[in-house]
Amino acid sequence: MTAEIIDGKKLAETIKQEIKTAIDDRKRQSLPIPGLATVLVGNDPASKTYVASKIKTTAALGIRSLSYELDESCPQEKLEALIQELNQNPDVQGILVQLPLPSHLSEDNVLHTISPKKDVDGIHPYNAGLLSRKYSEPLFYPCTPSGIIRMIQSVCPDISGMDAAVIGRSSIVGMPTAMMLSRCNATPTICHSQTKHLDEICRESDIIVAAAGSPGLLKGAWIKPGAIVIDVGINHIPDETQPRGYRLVGDVEFDEAVKRAGAISPVPGGVGPMTIAMLMSNTLKAIDYR
Ligand code: NDP
């Protein structure tokens, strides 16, 4: 058996095309167009690449883009003052602060400063709180978990009653993904670095989401035959044969996993493009909260 490949790039293109059509319609009707402000602090090359990619996609879809770059040494007060200003700016519907921030800055305080109505990343504690409440809806669902759910539903629209293992419990990926799986009536087990018997939990799961940032952590042999596997990990492995001197791999032992899984997402070309597509989708939605 060879797994169906869940092509995140293709799925993301379809979602982005729908967003572009919606934006074009708004333009035709002279309705307001959403604006996304990106805030980059420092010179981290990966963060620069992610922000550049988000700005490029924003422009391609006809969303207005405002880009702010602050020095590595930027003080907390300056960053928070910029966010307060963006909160008040009627031309800005979404605010994205690229994480991680330099270590002298408090990410928590920065995230608290963003207005929940402009929190297009869906990670403000207000939105995270609503996500965790059974009968509440957050203003925005977090981007990467939303992309993961869309990918799972692309191969299995109804996951009700399925058992799921989520490897990782971060506030932006693992934890909200588990909550969203539960909202879809799956039964998630949240795994982390202290979890005993990770292999056994995985072997019993119909869905596995690997989001640990540990290359090859999920062994092919741990996968229940036919399971859906979403590989969220992005790991840079030194590779002299590549022009950039490294290659990207996920958290899944892909070559073995593909022989057992029913469907699997690749790295690259899986969750990454979906995260950006869901950011654009949230930015379009943000116009409703003006
Ligand atoms: P974090 O480092 O914040 O969290 C990693 C989680 O994995 C922690 O909960 C940690 O456990 C757990 N973990 C680490 N090692 C193991 C292990 N050996 N066994 C079980 N659990 C383990 O990372 P993020 O959630 O931010 O990101 C995870 C990965 O996803 C990274 O590779 C990141 O680059 C990628 N990513 C990809 C995105 C995309 O768009 N494709 C978006 C965001 C992230 P503990 O809590 O005990 O420390």
Coordinates of C-alpha atoms and ligand atoms in Angstrom, one line a residue:
M1 CA 0.0 0.0 0.0
T2 CA 1.2 3.5 -0.8
A3 CA -0.4 6.5 1.0
E4 CA -2.3 9.2 -0.8
I5 CA -0.2 12.3 -0.7
I6 CA -2.1 15.3 0.8
D7 CA -0.9 18.1 -1.4
G8 CA -0.9 21.2 0.8
K9 CA 0.4 23.4 -2.0
K10 CA -2.5 22.5 -4.3
L11 CA -5.1 22.7 -1.6
A12 CA -3.7 26.1 -0.5
E13 CA -3.9 27.4 -4.2
T14 CA -7.6 26.5 -4.3
I15 CA -8.3 28.4 -1.0
K16 CA -6.2 31.4 -2.2
Q17 CA -8.1 31.5 -5.5
E18 CA -11.4 31.6 -3.6
I19 CA -10.1 34.5 -1.4
K20 CA -8.9 36.3 -4.5
T21 CA -12.3 36.0 -6.1
A22 CA -13.9 37.4 -2.9
I23 CA -11.5 40.3 -2.9
D24 CA -12.1 41.0 -6.6
D25 CA -15.8 41.0 -5.9
R26 CA -15.4 43.5 -3.1
K27 CA -13.4 45.7 -5.3
R28 CA -16.0 45.6 -8.1
Q29 CA -18.6 46.6 -5.5
S30 CA -16.4 49.3 -4.0
L31 CA -16.4 47.6 -0.6
P32 CA -13.5 48.0 1.8
I33 CA -10.5 45.7 1.1
P34 CA -8.7 44.2 4.2
G35 CA -5.2 45.3 5.2
L36 CA -2.7 43.1 6.8
A37 CA 0.2 44.6 8.9
T38 CA 3.3 42.4 9.3
V39 CA 5.7 43.2 12.1
L40 CA 9.2 41.7 11.9
V41 CA 11.7 42.3 14.7
G42 CA 15.4 41.5 14.1
N43 CA 17.3 39.6 11.4
D44 CA 16.4 36.0 11.8
P45 CA 16.7 34.6 8.2
A46 CA 13.8 32.1 8.5
S47 CA 11.5 34.8 9.9
K48 CA 12.5 37.1 7.1
T49 CA 11.6 34.4 4.6
Y50 CA 8.3 33.7 6.2
V51 CA 7.3 37.3 6.3
A52 CA 8.4 37.9 2.7
S53 CA 6.3 35.0 1.6
K54 CA 3.2 36.3 3.5
I55 CA 3.7 39.8 2.0
K56 CA 4.0 38.3 -1.5
T57 CA 0.8 36.2 -1.1
T58 CA -1.0 39.2 0.3
A59 CA -0.2 41.2 -2.8
A60 CA -1.1 38.4 -5.2
L61 CA -4.6 38.2 -3.6
G62 CA -5.2 41.9 -3.7
I63 CA -5.1 42.4 0.1
R64 CA -3.5 45.6 1.2
S65 CA -0.1 45.1 2.9
L66 CA 1.7 47.2 5.5
S67 CA 5.1 46.0 6.5
Y68 CA 7.1 47.1 9.6
E69 CA 10.7 46.0 10.3
L70 CA 12.2 46.8 13.7
D71 CA 15.8 46.5 15.0
E72 CA 16.9 43.4 16.8
S73 CA 17.5 45.6 19.9
C74 CA 14.0 47.1 19.7
P75 CA 12.6 47.7 23.3
Q76 CA 9.4 46.1 24.4
E77 CA 7.7 49.5 24.8
K78 CA 8.4 50.5 21.2
L79 CA 7.0 47.2 19.8
E80 CA 3.9 47.5 22.0
A81 CA 3.4 51.2 21.0
L82 CA 3.5 50.2 17.3
I83 CA 0.9 47.5 17.9
Q84 CA -1.3 49.9 19.8
E85 CA -1.1 52.3 16.8
L86 CA -2.0 49.4 14.4
N87 CA -4.9 48.5 16.7
Q88 CA -6.3 52.0 16.2
N89 CA -5.5 52.2 12.4
P90 CA -8.7 51.8 10.4
D91 CA -6.7 50.7 7.3
V92 CA -5.4 47.7 9.2
Q93 CA -7.7 44.7 9.8
G94 CA -5.1 42.1 10.6
I95 CA -1.8 42.3 12.7
L96 CA 0.8 39.6 12.3
V97 CA 3.8 39.7 14.6
Q98 CA 6.3 37.2 13.3
L99 CA 7.5 34.8 16.0
P100 CA 9.9 34.0 17.6
L101 CA 10.8 37.4 18.9
P102 CA 14.4 38.2 20.1
S103 CA 14.9 36.7 23.6
H104 CA 14.8 40.1 25.5
L105 CA 11.1 40.6 24.4
S106 CA 8.1 39.1 26.0
E107 CA 6.0 37.3 23.4
D108 CA 3.2 36.9 25.8
N109 CA 2.9 40.6 26.5
V110 CA 3.1 41.4 22.8
L111 CA 0.4 38.9 21.9
H112 CA -1.8 40.4 24.7
T113 CA -1.4 43.8 23.1
I114 CA -2.9 42.8 19.7
S115 CA -6.6 43.6 19.5
P116 CA -8.4 40.2 19.4
K117 CA -10.4 41.6 16.5
K118 CA -7.2 42.0 14.5
D119 CA -5.6 38.7 15.8
V120 CA -5.5 37.0 12.3
D121 CA -3.0 34.5 13.7
G122 CA -5.7 33.4 16.1
I123 CA -3.4 33.1 19.0
H124 CA -4.4 35.9 21.3
P125 CA -5.4 34.5 24.8
Y126 CA -9.0 35.8 24.2
N127 CA -9.4 33.8 21.1
A128 CA -7.5 30.8 22.5
G129 CA -9.9 30.9 25.5
L130 CA -13.0 30.9 23.3
L131 CA -11.5 28.0 21.3
S132 CA -11.3 26.0 24.5
R133 CA -14.9 26.6 25.4
K134 CA -17.4 24.1 24.1
Y135 CA -20.2 26.5 23.0
S136 CA -18.1 29.5 22.0
E137 CA -16.5 30.4 18.7
P138 CA -13.2 32.3 18.6
L139 CA -13.1 35.4 16.4
F140 CA -10.3 33.6 14.5
Y141 CA -9.1 30.0 14.5
P142 CA -5.3 29.7 14.6
C143 CA -3.8 29.4 11.1
T144 CA -1.6 26.2 11.3
P145 CA -4.3 24.1 13.1
S146 CA -6.9 25.4 10.7
G147 CA -4.7 24.2 7.8
I148 CA -4.2 20.9 9.4
I149 CA -7.9 20.3 9.9
R150 CA -8.6 21.3 6.3
M151 CA -5.9 18.8 5.1
I152 CA -7.4 16.0 7.2
Q153 CA -10.9 16.8 5.9
S154 CA -9.7 16.8 2.3
V155 CA -9.2 13.1 2.6
C156 CA -11.8 12.3 5.2
P157 CA -14.6 14.8 5.6
D158 CA -16.1 13.2 8.7
I159 CA -13.6 12.3 11.4
S160 CA -16.2 11.9 14.1
G161 CA -15.3 9.2 16.5
M162 CA -11.7 8.8 15.3
D163 CA -8.8 8.5 17.7
A164 CA -6.1 11.1 17.1
A165 CA -2.5 11.6 18.5
V166 CA -1.2 15.1 18.5
I167 CA 2.6 15.1 19.1
G168 CA 3.4 18.6 20.6
R169 CA 1.5 20.9 23.0
S170 CA 2.6 24.4 21.9
S171 CA 0.1 27.2 22.1
I172 CA 0.3 27.8 18.4
V173 CA 0.2 24.3 17.0
G174 CA -0.3 21.2 19.2
M175 CA -2.8 22.4 21.8
P176 CA -5.2 24.3 19.5
T177 CA -5.0 21.4 17.0
A178 CA -6.1 19.0 19.7
M179 CA -9.0 21.4 20.5
M180 CA -10.0 21.7 16.9
L181 CA -9.9 17.9 16.4
S182 CA -12.2 17.6 19.5
R183 CA -14.6 20.1 17.9
C184 CA -14.7 17.8 14.9
N185 CA -15.7 15.0 17.3
A186 CA -12.4 13.1 17.1
T187 CA -10.8 12.0 20.4
P188 CA -7.3 13.6 20.6
T189 CA -4.5 12.5 22.9
I190 CA -2.0 15.3 23.5
C191 CA 1.6 14.0 23.6
H192 CA 4.8 15.9 24.6
S193 CA 8.4 15.3 25.5
Q194 CA 7.4 13.5 28.8
T195 CA 4.8 11.2 27.2
K196 CA 5.4 7.5 27.9
H197 CA 4.7 5.0 25.3
L198 CA 4.3 7.5 22.4
D199 CA 4.7 4.6 20.0
E200 CA 1.7 2.8 21.5
I201 CA -0.5 5.9 21.4
C202 CA 0.4 6.4 17.7
R203 CA -0.2 2.7 16.8
E204 CA -3.8 3.1 18.1
S205 CA -4.5 6.4 16.3
D206 CA -6.5 6.9 13.2
I207 CA -5.0 10.4 12.8
I208 CA -1.5 11.5 13.8
V209 CA -0.4 15.1 13.8
A210 CA 3.4 15.4 14.3
A211 CA 4.4 18.9 15.5
A212 CA 7.4 18.4 17.7
G213 CA 10.2 19.9 15.6
S214 CA 12.2 16.6 15.8
P215 CA 13.3 15.1 12.5
G216 CA 12.2 11.5 12.0
L217 CA 10.5 11.3 15.4
L218 CA 7.4 9.5 14.1
K219 CA 8.6 6.1 12.9
G220 CA 6.8 4.4 10.0
A221 CA 6.4 1.3 12.2
W222 CA 4.3 3.3 14.7
I223 CA 1.6 4.1 12.1
K224 CA -1.6 2.2 12.1
P225 CA -2.2 0.9 8.6
G226 CA -4.5 3.4 6.8
A227 CA -4.0 6.2 9.3
I228 CA -4.0 9.9 8.2
V229 CA -0.6 11.5 9.0
I230 CA 0.0 15.2 9.0
D231 CA 3.6 16.3 9.3
V232 CA 3.9 19.8 10.7
G233 CA 7.6 19.8 11.6
I234 CA 10.1 22.0 9.7
N235 CA 13.6 20.9 10.3
H236 CA 16.8 22.1 8.5
I237 CA 19.2 19.3 7.9
P238 CA 22.7 20.1 6.6
D239 CA 23.1 18.9 3.0
E240 CA 26.0 19.9 0.9
T241 CA 24.3 18.6 -2.3
Q242 CA 21.6 21.4 -1.9
P243 CA 22.3 24.9 -3.2
R244 CA 21.3 26.4 0.2
G245 CA 23.5 23.8 2.1
Y246 CA 20.5 22.3 3.8
R247 CA 17.3 20.4 3.1
L248 CA 13.9 20.6 4.8
V249 CA 12.5 17.5 6.5
G250 CA 9.5 17.0 8.7
D251 CA 9.0 15.0 12.0
V252 CA 7.9 11.9 10.1
E253 CA 10.1 9.1 8.8
F254 CA 8.5 9.7 5.4
D255 CA 9.8 6.8 3.3
E256 CA 8.6 4.2 5.8
A257 CA 5.4 6.1 6.8
V258 CA 4.2 6.3 3.2
K259 CA 4.1 2.5 3.0
R260 CA 1.7 2.2 6.0
A261 CA -0.4 5.4 6.1
G262 CA -3.6 5.9 4.2
A263 CA -2.8 9.5 3.5
I264 CA 0.2 11.6 4.5
S265 CA 1.3 15.2 4.0
P266 CA 4.8 15.9 2.7
V267 CA 7.5 18.4 3.9
P268 CA 7.9 20.8 2.1
G269 CA 4.6 21.3 0.3
G270 CA 2.3 20.3 3.1
V271 CA 1.2 22.3 6.1
G272 CA 3.5 25.3 5.3
P273 CA 1.5 26.6 2.3
M274 CA -1.8 25.9 4.1
T275 CA -0.8 28.1 7.1
I276 CA -0.3 31.0 4.8
A277 CA -3.6 30.3 3.0
M278 CA -5.5 30.2 6.4
L279 CA -3.8 33.5 7.4
M280 CA -5.2 35.1 4.2
S281 CA -8.6 33.6 4.9
N282 CA -8.6 35.1 8.5
T283 CA -7.5 38.5 7.0
L284 CA -10.5 38.4 4.7
K285 CA -12.8 37.5 7.6
A286 CA -11.3 40.4 9.7
I287 CA -13.2 42.9 7.5
D288 CA -16.3 41.7 9.3
Y289 CA -15.0 43.0 12.7
R290 CA -14.2 46.6 11.5
Ligands
NDP1 P1 7.5 24.1 20.1 O1 9.0 23.9 20.3 O2 6.9 25.3 20.7 O3 6.8 22.8 20.7 C1 7.2 21.5 20.4 C2 6.4 20.5 21.2 O4 6.8 19.2 20.8 C3 6.5 20.6 22.7 O5 5.2 20.5 23.2 C4 7.4 19.5 23.1 O6 7.1 18.9 24.3 C5 7.1 18.4 22.0 N1 8.2 17.5 21.8 C6 9.5 17.8 21.5 N2 10.2 16.7 21.4 C7 9.4 15.7 21.6 C8 9.5 14.3 21.6 N3 10.7 13.7 21.4 N4 8.4 13.5 21.8 C9 7.2 14.1 22.0 N5 7.0 15.4 22.1 C10 8.1 16.2 21.8 O7 7.2 24.0 18.6 P2 6.0 24.5 17.7 O8 4.7 23.9 18.1 O9 6.0 26.0 17.5 O10 6.4 23.9 16.2 C11 6.6 22.5 16.1 C12 7.1 22.2 14.7 O11 6.2 22.6 13.7 C13 8.5 22.9 14.4 O12 9.3 22.1 13.6 C14 8.0 24.1 13.7 O13 9.1 24.6 12.8 C15 6.9 23.6 12.9 N6 5.9 24.6 12.5 C16 5.4 24.5 11.2 C17 4.5 25.4 10.8 C18 4.0 25.4 9.4 O14 3.4 26.2 9.0 N7 4.3 24.3 8.7 C19 3.9 26.5 11.7 C20 4.4 26.4 13.0 C21 5.4 25.5 13.4 P3 7.2 19.8 25.7 O15 6.0 20.6 25.8 O16 7.2 18.7 26.8 O17 8.5 20.5 25.6

